[in-house]
Structure formats: C-alpha cells, structure tokens
Coordinates of C-alpha atoms in Angstrom, one line a residue:
M1 CA 30.1 -14.3 2.1
Q2 CA 33.5 -16.0 1.4
Q3 CA 34.6 -15.4 5.0
S4 CA 31.3 -16.8 6.3
N5 CA 31.7 -19.9 4.1
C6 CA 35.3 -20.3 5.4
F7 CA 34.1 -20.2 9.0
Q8 CA 31.4 -22.8 8.2
E9 CA 33.9 -25.1 6.7
I10 CA 36.2 -24.8 9.7
E11 CA 33.3 -25.5 12.1
S12 CA 32.3 -28.5 10.0
N13 CA 35.9 -29.8 10.1
V14 CA 36.1 -29.4 13.8
L15 CA 32.8 -31.2 14.4
S16 CA 33.9 -34.0 12.1
K17 CA 37.3 -34.5 13.8
S18 CA 35.9 -34.3 17.3
N19 CA 33.0 -36.6 16.5
I20 CA 30.5 -34.1 17.9
S21 CA 27.3 -33.9 16.0
P22 CA 25.7 -30.5 15.3
S23 CA 22.7 -31.5 17.5
S24 CA 25.1 -32.4 20.4
R25 CA 26.9 -29.1 20.0
T26 CA 23.6 -27.2 20.0
L27 CA 22.5 -29.0 23.2
K28 CA 25.8 -28.1 24.9
R29 CA 25.4 -24.5 23.9
W30 CA 21.9 -24.5 25.3
L31 CA 23.1 -26.1 28.6
G32 CA 25.9 -23.5 28.8
T33 CA 23.5 -20.7 28.3
L34 CA 21.1 -22.1 30.9
L35 CA 23.9 -22.5 33.4
T36 CA 25.1 -19.0 32.8
G37 CA 21.6 -17.6 33.3
G38 CA 21.1 -19.6 36.5
L39 CA 24.4 -18.4 37.9
L40 CA 23.4 -14.8 37.1
L41 CA 20.0 -15.2 38.8
L42 CA 21.7 -16.7 41.9
T43 CA 24.2 -13.8 42.0
I44 CA 21.3 -11.2 41.8
F45 CA 19.4 -13.0 44.6
V46 CA 22.4 -13.2 46.9
E47 CA 23.1 -9.5 46.3
L48 CA 19.5 -8.5 47.1
E49 CA 19.6 -10.5 50.3
R50 CA 22.8 -8.9 51.3
Q51 CA 21.4 -5.4 50.7
E52 CA 18.3 -6.1 52.7
H53 CA 20.3 -7.5 55.6
H54 CA 22.6 -4.5 55.4
T55 CA 19.6 -2.1 55.5
H56 CA 18.3 -3.8 58.6
E57 CA 21.7 -3.6 60.3
Q58 CA 22.0 0.1 59.5
S59 CA 18.6 1.0 61.1
P60 CA 19.3 2.5 64.5
F61 CA 15.9 1.4 65.8
G62 CA 15.8 -2.2 64.6
H63 CA 12.8 -3.8 63.1
I64 CA 9.5 -2.1 64.1
P65 CA 6.7 -4.7 63.5
D66 CA 3.9 -4.1 61.1
L67 CA 0.3 -3.8 62.4
A68 CA -1.9 -6.9 62.5
M69 CA -4.9 -4.9 61.2
S70 CA -5.1 -4.1 57.5
G71 CA -6.1 -0.8 55.9
G72 CA -6.6 2.6 57.6
D73 CA -5.0 6.0 57.6
P74 CA -1.2 5.6 57.0
Y75 CA -0.5 8.6 59.3
V76 CA -2.4 7.0 62.2
R77 CA -0.9 3.6 61.5
A78 CA 2.6 5.2 61.7
L79 CA 1.7 6.8 65.0
M80 CA 0.5 3.5 66.4
R81 CA 3.8 1.8 65.4
T82 CA 5.7 4.7 67.0
I83 CA 3.8 4.4 70.3
S84 CA 4.5 0.7 70.4
A85 CA 8.2 1.3 69.6
S86 CA 8.4 3.0 73.0
E87 CA 5.8 1.1 75.0
S88 CA 6.4 -2.4 73.8
N89 CA 9.7 -2.6 71.8
A90 CA 9.7 -6.4 71.2
K91 CA 9.6 -8.8 68.3
N92 CA 6.0 -9.8 69.1
P93 CA 4.6 -6.8 71.1
Y94 CA 1.0 -8.1 71.1
I95 CA 1.8 -10.8 73.7
L96 CA 4.0 -8.6 75.9
L97 CA 3.2 -8.1 79.6
Y98 CA 4.5 -5.3 81.8
G99 CA 8.1 -6.1 82.8
G100 CA 8.9 -8.2 79.7
K101 CA 7.1 -11.5 80.3
H102 CA 4.6 -12.9 77.7
T103 CA 1.2 -14.3 77.6
H104 CA -0.3 -16.5 74.8
D105 CA -3.9 -16.3 76.0
L106 CA -5.5 -13.4 74.2
D107 CA -9.1 -14.4 74.5
Q108 CA -9.5 -11.3 76.6
H109 CA -7.2 -8.9 78.4
P110 CA -4.7 -11.0 80.5
D111 CA -5.4 -8.9 83.7
L112 CA -2.2 -10.0 85.3
C113 CA -0.7 -7.5 87.7
M114 CA 3.1 -7.7 87.2
P115 CA 5.4 -6.2 89.9
I116 CA 7.0 -2.7 89.2
T117 CA 10.6 -2.8 90.2
V118 CA 11.9 0.6 89.2
G119 CA 10.7 4.2 89.1
I120 CA 8.3 6.2 91.2
N121 CA 5.8 3.3 91.2
H122 CA 8.3 0.8 92.6
G123 CA 6.5 -1.7 94.8
N124 CA 3.2 -1.5 93.0
C125 CA 2.1 -3.7 90.1
S126 CA 0.8 -3.1 86.6
T127 CA -1.7 -4.9 84.4
A128 CA -0.3 -3.3 81.3
A129 CA -0.4 -5.7 78.4
G130 CA -0.2 -6.0 74.6
R131 CA 1.2 -3.7 71.9
Y132 CA -0.2 -0.6 73.5
Q133 CA 0.3 -1.6 77.1
F134 CA -3.4 -1.3 78.0
I135 CA -4.1 -1.6 81.7
T136 CA -7.2 -3.7 82.3
S137 CA -9.5 -0.8 83.2
T138 CA -8.5 1.3 80.2
W139 CA -8.9 -1.7 77.9
L140 CA -12.4 -2.4 79.1
E141 CA -13.4 1.2 78.8
K142 CA -12.0 1.7 75.3
A143 CA -13.1 -1.7 74.1
S144 CA -16.7 -0.9 75.1
L145 CA -16.5 2.1 72.8
Y146 CA -14.4 0.9 69.9
H147 CA -14.1 -2.9 69.8
P148 CA -15.5 -4.1 66.4
N149 CA -16.5 -7.6 67.6
P150 CA -17.6 -7.8 71.3
S151 CA -18.8 -11.2 72.6
H152 CA -22.1 -10.8 74.5
T153 CA -23.4 -13.3 77.1
E154 CA -26.3 -13.0 79.6
A155 CA -23.9 -12.1 82.4
L156 CA -21.2 -9.9 80.7
T157 CA -19.6 -8.7 77.6
E158 CA -16.1 -9.9 76.7
Y159 CA -13.6 -8.3 74.3
S160 CA -11.0 -10.4 72.5
F161 CA -7.5 -9.1 73.0
A162 CA -6.3 -10.7 69.7
P163 CA -3.7 -8.6 67.9
E164 CA -6.0 -7.2 65.2
Y165 CA -8.4 -6.0 67.9
Q166 CA -5.7 -4.4 69.9
D167 CA -4.9 -2.4 66.8
E168 CA -8.6 -1.7 65.9
V169 CA -9.4 -0.3 69.3
T170 CA -6.3 1.9 69.4
Y171 CA -6.9 3.1 65.9
R172 CA -10.5 4.1 66.5
W173 CA -9.6 5.7 69.8
L174 CA -6.9 7.8 68.1
K175 CA -9.3 8.8 65.3
D176 CA -12.0 9.9 67.7
D177 CA -11.7 13.7 67.7
S178 CA -14.1 14.1 70.6
T179 CA -11.8 12.2 72.9
W180 CA -8.8 14.4 72.3
S181 CA -10.6 17.7 71.5
V182 CA -8.5 17.9 68.3
S183 CA -8.1 15.9 65.1
I184 CA -4.9 13.8 65.5
P185 CA -4.9 12.8 61.8
T186 CA -5.0 16.5 60.8
L187 CA -2.1 17.3 63.2
L188 CA -0.1 14.5 61.7
R189 CA -0.7 15.7 58.2
Q190 CA 0.5 19.1 59.3
G191 CA 3.8 17.6 60.5
E192 CA 2.9 18.3 64.2
I193 CA 4.2 14.9 65.4
N194 CA 5.8 16.5 68.6
E195 CA 2.5 18.1 69.5
V196 CA 0.7 14.8 69.0
L197 CA 3.3 13.0 71.2
R198 CA 2.9 15.6 73.9
L199 CA -0.9 15.3 73.7
L200 CA -0.7 11.5 74.1
S201 CA 2.0 11.5 76.8
G202 CA -0.6 11.6 79.5
T203 CA -1.9 8.3 78.3
W204 CA 1.4 6.6 77.2
T205 CA 4.0 8.0 79.6
S206 CA 7.0 6.9 77.7
L207 CA 6.4 9.2 74.8
G208 CA 9.0 11.8 75.9
F209 CA 6.8 14.2 77.9
G210 CA 5.6 11.9 80.6
I211 CA 7.0 10.5 83.8
E212 CA 8.5 7.2 82.4
T213 CA 10.8 8.0 79.5
N214 CA 13.1 5.2 78.2
S215 CA 15.9 4.8 75.8
M216 CA 13.6 5.1 72.8
S217 CA 11.8 8.3 74.0
P218 CA 14.3 10.8 72.5
Y219 CA 14.1 9.2 69.0
L220 CA 10.4 8.9 68.5
T221 CA 10.2 11.7 66.0
E222 CA 12.8 9.8 63.8
V223 CA 11.0 6.5 64.4
Y224 CA 7.7 8.1 63.2
Q225 CA 9.3 9.5 60.0
L226 CA 10.8 6.1 59.3
V227 CA 7.6 4.1 59.7
L228 CA 5.5 6.8 58.0
A229 CA 7.5 6.4 54.8
E230 CA 6.8 2.7 55.0
E231 CA 3.1 3.2 55.5
L232 CA 2.8 5.8 52.8
K233 CA 4.6 3.5 50.3
R234 CA 2.4 0.6 51.3
S235 CA -0.8 2.6 50.9
Q236 CA 0.1 3.4 47.3
H237 CA 0.0 -0.3 46.2

C-alpha cells in the first residue's frame, strides 16, 4: 500500500508540473490504445492479403473460375470446372469462342463458325462456344433435354446461353445416367476421375484421351483434386 501511495504521489506531481489534467492524460492514453489497435488490425490485414496473393502465385494452374450456377453435387461441380480448365481456360470462359475471341451476346448460342488453324481439322471452322465449348448442334440437342427455362414462340424454341444456363445444362447432362450408361457421380465418389475423363473424352477431346490434347490435359487429375477440395469446403457452409 505504501508503494502504491508513493506512485500515486509521483504521478500527481508529474501531472501538476506538466500542467496535464488527469482527464487529458486519460484521453491521450485512450487515443494511444486506439492507434495501437488500428495499426495491429492494419498489419493483420496486410499479412492476410500477402498470404492470399502468395497462394494464388503458387498455384500451378492459376485461378479456375467458380460456376455461375449455385448448389448441386460438389463432385460434379468439380468435374465441370475441370472440363472447363482444359476446354476454356480463360478469366471469363462463358463468353469464349473457339480460337480465343469473345462474344457478349448470350441470348442464345452464338453460332459463329470460327476458323480452325491447327490440328487435323485445319481449314475447317468450329461453332464451339462458352465454358464447355458447345458446338451449336450439341447445344440445341442438350438444351432441349436439360435447359431449365426455354423460351417458346409460335415458330421455335430458344435457349438462353447465359452463364448459369450453360452450367445447368452441363450439370444435368453429366448427372443423367442413361446418357453415359454409368453413374458419373458414383464414379467420382469412388475416386475414378481418370475413368470419368476417359469416358468424357469422346465429347470433350482435350481431356487427355482424345484427339486434341493441350498443355492442361496432363494435369487434369490434379486440377480436379484442387477444385474438389474447394467445392467440398463450400458445400459444408
């Protein structure tokens, strides 16, 4: 108690000599604490940003965009992102045309035949478009079966090619066991990603077993595992 009284007396003398009132000193202490806390939060924020940027830099596959559709089987969602990593590896794959050009009119399939300049089909053209590189005829066929919101008129039926519908049609197609004579979701849960890629390579020829492999084709199993972890984590929230 004597030591405490001594400290109080010293503090009182310091305040008296420095003409600083107790209330002013309290305010300064409060401001100092606030400033320290603010600097700490800023440091944490900068470190988190640095770690996130570092993580993206370390990914050998770059950023693989999320799907536009919400919900669904995380295994099939991961497969869809894997397909697009090989077929349409771009920042916004939904507007991608064959050859790398873009379209912003997604009211329906663009149906633009872009020239093929390499490979066995050199000299021909392709209408492949969107995240899953649907050619016009395949899109119309699959959309007639799986599109959730077709537009009917007296003359014809149109199918919006908006990003979420590209996803929905592809998702329902992959989930249709009768189309593939096997359950793709079951194979994925059994860890048979290579078997699934082989099965789909006749449709998407860049998947490693087809006639048009590319720089991503050898790494699709790793890509799948990466995005599957993301999809499973997302499905738990």
